[in-house]
Short mmCIF file of C-alpha atoms and ligand atoms in Angstrom, two decimals:
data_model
loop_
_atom_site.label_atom_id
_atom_site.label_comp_id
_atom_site.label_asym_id
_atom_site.label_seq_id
_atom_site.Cartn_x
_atom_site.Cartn_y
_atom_site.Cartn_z
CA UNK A 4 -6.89 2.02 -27.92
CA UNK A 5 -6.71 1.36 -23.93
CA UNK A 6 -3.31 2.28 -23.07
CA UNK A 7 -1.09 5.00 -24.83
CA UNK A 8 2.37 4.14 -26.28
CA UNK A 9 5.24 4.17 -24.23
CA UNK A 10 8.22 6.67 -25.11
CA UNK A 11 10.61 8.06 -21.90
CA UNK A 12 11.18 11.83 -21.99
CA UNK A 13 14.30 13.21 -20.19
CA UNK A 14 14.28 15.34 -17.47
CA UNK A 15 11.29 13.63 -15.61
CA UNK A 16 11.11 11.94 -12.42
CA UNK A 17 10.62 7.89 -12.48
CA UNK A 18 7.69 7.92 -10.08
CA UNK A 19 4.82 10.36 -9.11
CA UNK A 20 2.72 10.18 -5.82
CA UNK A 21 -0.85 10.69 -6.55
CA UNK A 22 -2.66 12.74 -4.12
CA UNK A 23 -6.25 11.71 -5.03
CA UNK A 24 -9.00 14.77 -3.77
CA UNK A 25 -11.67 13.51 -5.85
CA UNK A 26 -13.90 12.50 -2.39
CA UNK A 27 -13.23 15.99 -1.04
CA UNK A 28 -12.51 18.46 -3.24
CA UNK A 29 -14.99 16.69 -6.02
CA UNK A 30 -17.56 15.75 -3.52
CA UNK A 31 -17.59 19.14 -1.84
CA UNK A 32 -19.11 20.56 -5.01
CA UNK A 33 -21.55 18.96 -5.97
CA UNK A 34 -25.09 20.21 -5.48
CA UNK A 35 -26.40 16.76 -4.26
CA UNK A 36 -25.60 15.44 -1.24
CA UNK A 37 -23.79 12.25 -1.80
CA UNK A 38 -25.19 9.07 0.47
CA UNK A 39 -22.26 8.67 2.99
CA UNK A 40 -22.37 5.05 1.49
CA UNK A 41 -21.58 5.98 -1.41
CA UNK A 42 -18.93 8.02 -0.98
CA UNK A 43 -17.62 5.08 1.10
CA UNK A 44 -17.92 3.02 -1.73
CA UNK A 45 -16.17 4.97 -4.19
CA UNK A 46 -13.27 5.58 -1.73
CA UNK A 47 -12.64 1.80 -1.66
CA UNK A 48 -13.09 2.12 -5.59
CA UNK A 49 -10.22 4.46 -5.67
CA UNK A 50 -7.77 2.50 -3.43
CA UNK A 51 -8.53 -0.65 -5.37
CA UNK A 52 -7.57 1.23 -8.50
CA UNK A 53 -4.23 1.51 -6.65
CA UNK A 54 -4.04 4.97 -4.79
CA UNK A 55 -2.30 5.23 -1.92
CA UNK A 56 -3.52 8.76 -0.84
CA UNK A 57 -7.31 9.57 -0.76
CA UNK A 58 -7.99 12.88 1.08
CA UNK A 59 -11.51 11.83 2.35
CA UNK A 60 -13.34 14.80 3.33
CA UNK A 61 -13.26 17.99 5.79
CA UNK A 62 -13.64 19.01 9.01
CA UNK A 63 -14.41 22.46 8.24
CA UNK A 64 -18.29 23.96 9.37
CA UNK A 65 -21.17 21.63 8.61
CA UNK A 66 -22.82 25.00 7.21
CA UNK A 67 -20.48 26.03 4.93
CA UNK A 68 -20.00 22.82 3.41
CA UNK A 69 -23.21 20.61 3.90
CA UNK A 70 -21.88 18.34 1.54
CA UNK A 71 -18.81 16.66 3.70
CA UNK A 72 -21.36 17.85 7.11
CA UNK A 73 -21.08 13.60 7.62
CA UNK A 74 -17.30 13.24 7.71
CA UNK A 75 -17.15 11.85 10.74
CA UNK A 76 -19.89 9.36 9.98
CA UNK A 77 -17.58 8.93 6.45
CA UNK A 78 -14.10 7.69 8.53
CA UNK A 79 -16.78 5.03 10.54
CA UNK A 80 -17.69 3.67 7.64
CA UNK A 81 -14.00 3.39 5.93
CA UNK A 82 -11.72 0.45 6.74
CA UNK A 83 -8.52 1.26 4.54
CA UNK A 84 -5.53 -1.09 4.85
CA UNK A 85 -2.82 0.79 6.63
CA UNK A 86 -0.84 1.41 3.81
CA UNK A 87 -3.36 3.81 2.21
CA UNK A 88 -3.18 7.70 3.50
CA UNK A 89 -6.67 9.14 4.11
CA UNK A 90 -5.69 12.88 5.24
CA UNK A 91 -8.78 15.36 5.27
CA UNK A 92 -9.09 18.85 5.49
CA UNK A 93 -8.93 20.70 8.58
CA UNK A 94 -9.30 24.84 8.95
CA UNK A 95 -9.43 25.01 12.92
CA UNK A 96 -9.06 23.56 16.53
CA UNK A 97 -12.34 23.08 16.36
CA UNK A 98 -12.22 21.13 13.33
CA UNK A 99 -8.90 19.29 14.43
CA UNK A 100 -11.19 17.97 17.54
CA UNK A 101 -13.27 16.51 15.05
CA UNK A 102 -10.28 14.67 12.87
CA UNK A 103 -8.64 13.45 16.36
CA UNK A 104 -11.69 12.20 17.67
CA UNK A 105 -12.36 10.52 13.62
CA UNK A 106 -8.44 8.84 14.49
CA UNK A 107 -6.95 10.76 11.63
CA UNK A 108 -3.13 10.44 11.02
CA UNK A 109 -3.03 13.33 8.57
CA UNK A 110 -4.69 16.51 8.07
CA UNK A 111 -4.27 19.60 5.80
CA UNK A 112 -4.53 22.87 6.37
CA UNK A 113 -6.33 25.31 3.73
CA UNK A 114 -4.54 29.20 3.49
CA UNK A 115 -5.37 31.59 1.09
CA UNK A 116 -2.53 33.80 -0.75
CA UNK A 117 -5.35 36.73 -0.83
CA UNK A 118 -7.46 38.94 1.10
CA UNK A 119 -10.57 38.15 -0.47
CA UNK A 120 -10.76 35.00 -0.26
CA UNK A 121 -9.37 34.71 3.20
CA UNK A 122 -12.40 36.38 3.60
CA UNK A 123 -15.10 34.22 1.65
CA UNK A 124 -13.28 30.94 2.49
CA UNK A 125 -12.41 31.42 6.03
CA UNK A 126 -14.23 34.54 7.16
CA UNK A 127 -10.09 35.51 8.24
CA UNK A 128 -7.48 38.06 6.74
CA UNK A 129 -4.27 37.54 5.18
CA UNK A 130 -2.82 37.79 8.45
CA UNK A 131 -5.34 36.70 10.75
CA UNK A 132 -5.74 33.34 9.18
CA UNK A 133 -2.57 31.90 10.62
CA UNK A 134 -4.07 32.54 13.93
CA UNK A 135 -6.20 30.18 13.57
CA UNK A 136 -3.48 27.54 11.86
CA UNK A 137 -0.52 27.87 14.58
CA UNK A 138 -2.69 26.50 17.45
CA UNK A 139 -4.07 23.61 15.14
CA UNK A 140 -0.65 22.94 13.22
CA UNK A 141 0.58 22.81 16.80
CA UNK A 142 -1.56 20.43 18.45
CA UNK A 143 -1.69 18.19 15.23
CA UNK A 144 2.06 17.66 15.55
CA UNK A 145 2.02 17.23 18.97
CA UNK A 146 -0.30 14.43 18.59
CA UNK A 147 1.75 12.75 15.97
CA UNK A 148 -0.23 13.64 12.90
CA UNK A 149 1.76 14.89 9.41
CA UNK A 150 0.37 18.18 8.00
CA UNK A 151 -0.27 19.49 4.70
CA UNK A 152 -0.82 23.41 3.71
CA UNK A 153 -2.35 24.56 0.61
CA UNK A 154 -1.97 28.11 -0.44
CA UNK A 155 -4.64 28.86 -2.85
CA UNK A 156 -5.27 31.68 -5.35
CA UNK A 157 -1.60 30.80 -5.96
CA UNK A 158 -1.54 32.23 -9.76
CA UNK A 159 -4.89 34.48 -9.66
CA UNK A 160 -7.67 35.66 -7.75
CA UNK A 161 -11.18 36.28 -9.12
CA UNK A 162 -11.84 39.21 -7.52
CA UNK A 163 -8.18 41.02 -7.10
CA UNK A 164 -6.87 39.38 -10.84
CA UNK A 165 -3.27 38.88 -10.70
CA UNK A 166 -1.50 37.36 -7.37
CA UNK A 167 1.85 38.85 -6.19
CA UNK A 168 4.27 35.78 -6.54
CA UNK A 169 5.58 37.33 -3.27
CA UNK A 170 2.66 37.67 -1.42
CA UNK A 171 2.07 33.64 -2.37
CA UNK A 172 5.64 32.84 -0.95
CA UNK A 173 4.93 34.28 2.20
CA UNK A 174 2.03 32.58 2.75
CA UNK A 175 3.70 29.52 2.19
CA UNK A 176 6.73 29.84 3.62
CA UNK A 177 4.91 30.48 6.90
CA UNK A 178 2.93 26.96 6.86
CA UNK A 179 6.35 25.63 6.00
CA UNK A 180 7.84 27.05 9.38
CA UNK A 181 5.05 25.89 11.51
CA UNK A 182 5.18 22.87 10.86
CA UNK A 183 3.94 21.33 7.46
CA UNK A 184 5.82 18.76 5.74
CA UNK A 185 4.58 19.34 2.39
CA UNK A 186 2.85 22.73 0.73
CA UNK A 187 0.42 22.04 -2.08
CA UNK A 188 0.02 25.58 -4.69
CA UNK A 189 -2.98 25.67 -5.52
CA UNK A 190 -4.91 27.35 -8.97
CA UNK A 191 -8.09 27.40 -7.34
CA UNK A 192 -9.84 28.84 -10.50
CA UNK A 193 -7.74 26.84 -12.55
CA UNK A 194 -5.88 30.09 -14.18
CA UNK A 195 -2.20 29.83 -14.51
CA UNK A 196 0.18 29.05 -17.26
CA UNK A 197 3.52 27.47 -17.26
CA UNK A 198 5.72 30.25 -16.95
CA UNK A 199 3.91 31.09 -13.68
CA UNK A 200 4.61 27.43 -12.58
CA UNK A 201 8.03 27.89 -13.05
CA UNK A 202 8.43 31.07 -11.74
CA UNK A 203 6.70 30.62 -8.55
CA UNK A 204 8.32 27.26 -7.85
CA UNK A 205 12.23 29.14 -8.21
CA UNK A 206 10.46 31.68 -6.08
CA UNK A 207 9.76 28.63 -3.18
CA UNK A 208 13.89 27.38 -3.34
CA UNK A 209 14.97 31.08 -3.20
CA UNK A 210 13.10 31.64 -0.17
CA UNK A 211 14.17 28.18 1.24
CA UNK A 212 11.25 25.91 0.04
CA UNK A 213 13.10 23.24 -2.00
CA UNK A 214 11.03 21.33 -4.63
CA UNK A 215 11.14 18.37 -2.49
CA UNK A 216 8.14 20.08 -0.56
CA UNK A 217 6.34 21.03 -2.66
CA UNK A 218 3.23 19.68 -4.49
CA UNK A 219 0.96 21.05 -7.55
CA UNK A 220 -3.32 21.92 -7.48
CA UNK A 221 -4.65 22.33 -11.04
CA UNK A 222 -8.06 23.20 -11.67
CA UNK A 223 -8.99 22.68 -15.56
CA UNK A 224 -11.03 25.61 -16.12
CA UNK A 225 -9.04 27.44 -19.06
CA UNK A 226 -7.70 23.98 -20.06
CA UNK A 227 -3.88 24.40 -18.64
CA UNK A 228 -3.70 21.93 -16.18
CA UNK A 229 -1.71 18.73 -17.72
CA UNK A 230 0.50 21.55 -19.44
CA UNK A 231 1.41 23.07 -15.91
CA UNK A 232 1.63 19.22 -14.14
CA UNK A 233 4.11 18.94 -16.81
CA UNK A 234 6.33 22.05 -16.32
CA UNK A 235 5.74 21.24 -12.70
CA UNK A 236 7.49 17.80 -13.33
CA UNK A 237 9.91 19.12 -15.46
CA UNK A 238 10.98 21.68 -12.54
CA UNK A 239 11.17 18.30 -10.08
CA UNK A 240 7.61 18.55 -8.88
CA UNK A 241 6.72 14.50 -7.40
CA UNK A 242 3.36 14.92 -5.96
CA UNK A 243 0.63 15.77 -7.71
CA UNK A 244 -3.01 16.21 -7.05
CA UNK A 245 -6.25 15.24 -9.16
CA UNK A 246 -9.28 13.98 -9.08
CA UNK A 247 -10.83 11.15 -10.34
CA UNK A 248 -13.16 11.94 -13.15
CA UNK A 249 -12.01 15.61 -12.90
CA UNK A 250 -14.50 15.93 -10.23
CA UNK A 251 -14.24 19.12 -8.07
CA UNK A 252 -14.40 23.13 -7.37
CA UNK A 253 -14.59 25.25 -4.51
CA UNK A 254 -17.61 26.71 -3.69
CA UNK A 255 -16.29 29.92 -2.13
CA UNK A 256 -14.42 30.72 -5.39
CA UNK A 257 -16.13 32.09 -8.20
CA UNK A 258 -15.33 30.60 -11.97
CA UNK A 259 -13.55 26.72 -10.06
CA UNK A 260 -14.23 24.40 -11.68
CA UNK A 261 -13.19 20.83 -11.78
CA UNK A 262 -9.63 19.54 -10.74
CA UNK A 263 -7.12 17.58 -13.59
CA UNK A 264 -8.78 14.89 -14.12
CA UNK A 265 -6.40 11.80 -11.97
CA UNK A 266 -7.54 9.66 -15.46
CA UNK A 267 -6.12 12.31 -18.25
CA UNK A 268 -2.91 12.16 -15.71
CA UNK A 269 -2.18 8.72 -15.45
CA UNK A 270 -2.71 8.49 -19.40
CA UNK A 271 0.22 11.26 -20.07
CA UNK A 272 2.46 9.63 -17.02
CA UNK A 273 1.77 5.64 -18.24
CA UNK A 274 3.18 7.31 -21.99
CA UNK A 275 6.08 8.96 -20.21
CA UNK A 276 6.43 5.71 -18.70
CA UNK A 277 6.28 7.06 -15.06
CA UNK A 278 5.12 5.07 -12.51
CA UNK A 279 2.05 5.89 -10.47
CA UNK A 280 0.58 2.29 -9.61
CA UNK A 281 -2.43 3.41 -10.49
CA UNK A 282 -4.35 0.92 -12.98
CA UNK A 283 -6.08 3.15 -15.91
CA UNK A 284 -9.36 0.44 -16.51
CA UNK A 285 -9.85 0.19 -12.69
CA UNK A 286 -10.00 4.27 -12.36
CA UNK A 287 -11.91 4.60 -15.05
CA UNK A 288 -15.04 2.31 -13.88
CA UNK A 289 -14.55 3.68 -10.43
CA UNK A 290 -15.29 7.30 -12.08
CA UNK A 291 -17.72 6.10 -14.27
CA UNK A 292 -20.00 4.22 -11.49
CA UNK A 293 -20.00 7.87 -9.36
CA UNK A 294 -20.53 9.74 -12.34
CA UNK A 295 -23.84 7.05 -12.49
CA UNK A 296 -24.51 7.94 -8.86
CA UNK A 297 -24.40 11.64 -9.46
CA UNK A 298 -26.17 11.08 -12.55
CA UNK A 299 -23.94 13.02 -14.91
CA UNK A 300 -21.16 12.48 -17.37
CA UNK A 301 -17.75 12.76 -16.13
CA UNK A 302 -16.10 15.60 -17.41
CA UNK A 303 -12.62 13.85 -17.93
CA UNK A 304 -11.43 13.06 -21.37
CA UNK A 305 -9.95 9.84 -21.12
CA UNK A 306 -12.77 8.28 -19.13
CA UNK A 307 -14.85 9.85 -22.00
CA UNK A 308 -12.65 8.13 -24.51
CA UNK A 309 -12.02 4.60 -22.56
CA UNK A 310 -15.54 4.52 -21.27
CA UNK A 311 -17.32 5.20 -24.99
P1 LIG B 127 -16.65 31.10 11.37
O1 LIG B 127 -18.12 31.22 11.20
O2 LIG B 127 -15.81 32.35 11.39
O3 LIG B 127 -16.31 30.20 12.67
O4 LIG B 127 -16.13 30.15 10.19
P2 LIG B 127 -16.09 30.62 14.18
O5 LIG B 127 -14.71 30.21 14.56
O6 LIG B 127 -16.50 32.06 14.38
O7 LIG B 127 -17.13 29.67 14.93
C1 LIG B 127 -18.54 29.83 14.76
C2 LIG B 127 -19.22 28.55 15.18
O8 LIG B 127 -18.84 27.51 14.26
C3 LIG B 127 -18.83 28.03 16.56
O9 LIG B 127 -19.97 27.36 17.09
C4 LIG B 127 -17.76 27.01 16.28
O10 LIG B 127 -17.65 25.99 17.26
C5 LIG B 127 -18.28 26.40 14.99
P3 LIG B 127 -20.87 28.03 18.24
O11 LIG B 127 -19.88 28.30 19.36
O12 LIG B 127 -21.40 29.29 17.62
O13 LIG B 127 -21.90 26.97 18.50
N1 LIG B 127 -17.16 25.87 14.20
C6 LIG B 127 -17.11 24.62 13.72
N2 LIG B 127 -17.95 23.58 13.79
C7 LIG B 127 -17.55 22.42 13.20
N3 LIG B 127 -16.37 22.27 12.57
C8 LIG B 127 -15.49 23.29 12.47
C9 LIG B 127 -15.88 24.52 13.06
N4 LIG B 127 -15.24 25.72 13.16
C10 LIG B 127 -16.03 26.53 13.85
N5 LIG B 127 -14.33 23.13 11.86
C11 LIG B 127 -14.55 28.54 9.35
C12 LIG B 127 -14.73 29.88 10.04
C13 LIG B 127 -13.08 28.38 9.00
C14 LIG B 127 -14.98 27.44 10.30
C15 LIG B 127 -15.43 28.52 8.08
O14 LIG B 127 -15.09 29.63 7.30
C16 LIG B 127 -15.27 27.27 7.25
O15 LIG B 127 -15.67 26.19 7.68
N6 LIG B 127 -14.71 27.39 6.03
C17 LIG B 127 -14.45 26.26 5.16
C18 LIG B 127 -14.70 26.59 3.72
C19 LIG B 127 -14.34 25.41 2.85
O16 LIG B 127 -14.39 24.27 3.28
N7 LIG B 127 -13.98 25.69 1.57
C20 LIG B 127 -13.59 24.67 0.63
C21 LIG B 127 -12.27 24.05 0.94
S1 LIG B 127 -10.88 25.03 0.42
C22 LIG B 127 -10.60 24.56 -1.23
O17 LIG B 127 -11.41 23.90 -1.82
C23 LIG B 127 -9.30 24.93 -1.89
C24 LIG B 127 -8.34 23.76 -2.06
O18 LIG B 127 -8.92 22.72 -2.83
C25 LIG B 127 -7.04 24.23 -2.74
C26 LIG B 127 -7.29 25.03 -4.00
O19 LIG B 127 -7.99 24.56 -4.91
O20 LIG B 127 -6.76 26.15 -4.03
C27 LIG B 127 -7.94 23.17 -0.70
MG1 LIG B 128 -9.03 22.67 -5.02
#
């Protein structure tokens, strides 16, 4: 069976935006370095399967991250058709040289909703990180680019447990005021339940972050993420991020592991009858030729089941 029966459900939107971080937050992950070729070639995989928005890669330190080190090198290589959004991640001025000097048109910012991994992520504080973000969410908009925040550790940290919903609002809220357009939550060890989803997204509107801004980052470790997409959707959630294959992890957070697989959520939206634009097959060998390149299986279900 290639393509899951189609039944509507009420209460869900018509369309989803796909934000695809399989090339960054997959790629980042991985303990080969990938050829900058290849990740080149998978990118174009990607936006022939019919995603519009591809974060590419980082500009954070070469040495924290060796993997993405060639980013700039990456953008060279890409020519994307216009319509296609290729934001990457950015942590610093330093780093938003880099992206300018790439021609970016969109970067996003990375905060953390906890001390400790403020500290392992960003060598920063709570507080301190945001002194590194308001000079670089300032000069981004100044020179015309949009800009995303994440919050991670949104619904549990690995080393402090539980996550004040407060303390994740804040954080939030603040990217919201300098300047970003559109706050992703992240479950950076892929933790949370639905309840949480739904409590910390009423949280956002009572503290003036309407729906409309925000987006949802499930990692699958304990299995939850299509169930929270879901609630998320249900709560008026219309971006969503995955990755293809269900690449991905961080490797400052203990116990990440891959993101939702973009596959497994394009099979549950195509049944729901939601639009995406995304075409299953075409995501599916994109996945399965850089799961050959890495020389592993992919980890998502439904390119298990389509590819068999
Ligand atoms: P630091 O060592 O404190 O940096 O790292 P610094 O500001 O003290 O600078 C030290 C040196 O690094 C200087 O060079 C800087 O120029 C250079 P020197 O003067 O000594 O020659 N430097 C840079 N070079 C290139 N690019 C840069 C850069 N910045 C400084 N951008 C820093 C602080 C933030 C840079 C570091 O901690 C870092 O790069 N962290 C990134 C970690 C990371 O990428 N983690 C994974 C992404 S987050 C994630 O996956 C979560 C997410 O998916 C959502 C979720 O799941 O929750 C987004
Ligand atoms: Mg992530």
């Amino acid at each position: 069976m290639r393509k899951p029966q189609l039944v509507r459900a009420d209460g869900l939107p018509d369309r989803v935006t796909i934000y695809e971080v399989g090339p960054r937050d997959g790629l980042q992950n991985e303990s080969a370095i990938v050829d900058v070729a290849v990740k080149a070639e998978f990118i174009r995989r990607l936006v022939d399967a019919g995603l519009t928005t591809v974060e590419t890669t980082s500009f954070v330190h070469p040495k924290w991250v060796p993997q993405l080190a060639d980013a700039a090198e990456l953008l060279a290589a890409l020519e994307l058709p216009d319509a296609v959004r290729a934001p990457v991640l950015v942590p610093n001025e330093r780093g938003l040289d880099r992206a300018l000097a790439a021609n970016v048109r969109e970067i996003a910012i990375f905060a953390s909703a906890t001390e400790t991994f403020a500290a392992k992520n960003l060598n920063s504080t709570l507080d301190d990180q945001f002194a590194m973000f308001t000079p670089t969410i300032q000069r981004a908009l100044s020179a015309g680019l949009a800009v995303r925040g994440y919050v991670s550790m949104c619904y549990g940290d690995p080393w402090e447990g539980d996550v004040p919903i407060d303390q994740v609002v804040k954080v939030g809220a603040r990217l919201v005021e300098l300047g970003c357009h559109e706050l992703s939550l992240g479950d950076t060890i892929g933790v949370a339940t639905p309840g949480q989803v739904t409590a910390l997204i009423e949280a956002f509107a009572a503290a003036g972050v309407g729906v409309g801004k925000l987006a949802v980052h499930f990692h699958d470790t304990y299995g939850q993420a299509l169930a929270n997409t879901l609630t998320a959707l249900r709560a008026g959630v219309t971006t969503v991020d995955s990755s293809a294959g269900g690449l991905g992890g961080c490797p400052y957070a203990e116990s990440a592991t891959g993101n939702l697989a973009t596959e497994d959520l394009i099979w549950q939206l195509d049944g729901l009858g939601i639009e995406t634009g995304v075409d299953l097959d075409r995501l599916v060998a994109a996945s399965v030729w850089m799961a050959g390149q890495l020389g592993k299986p992919p980890v998502s279900r439904v390119v298990q089941a389509l590819a068999g």
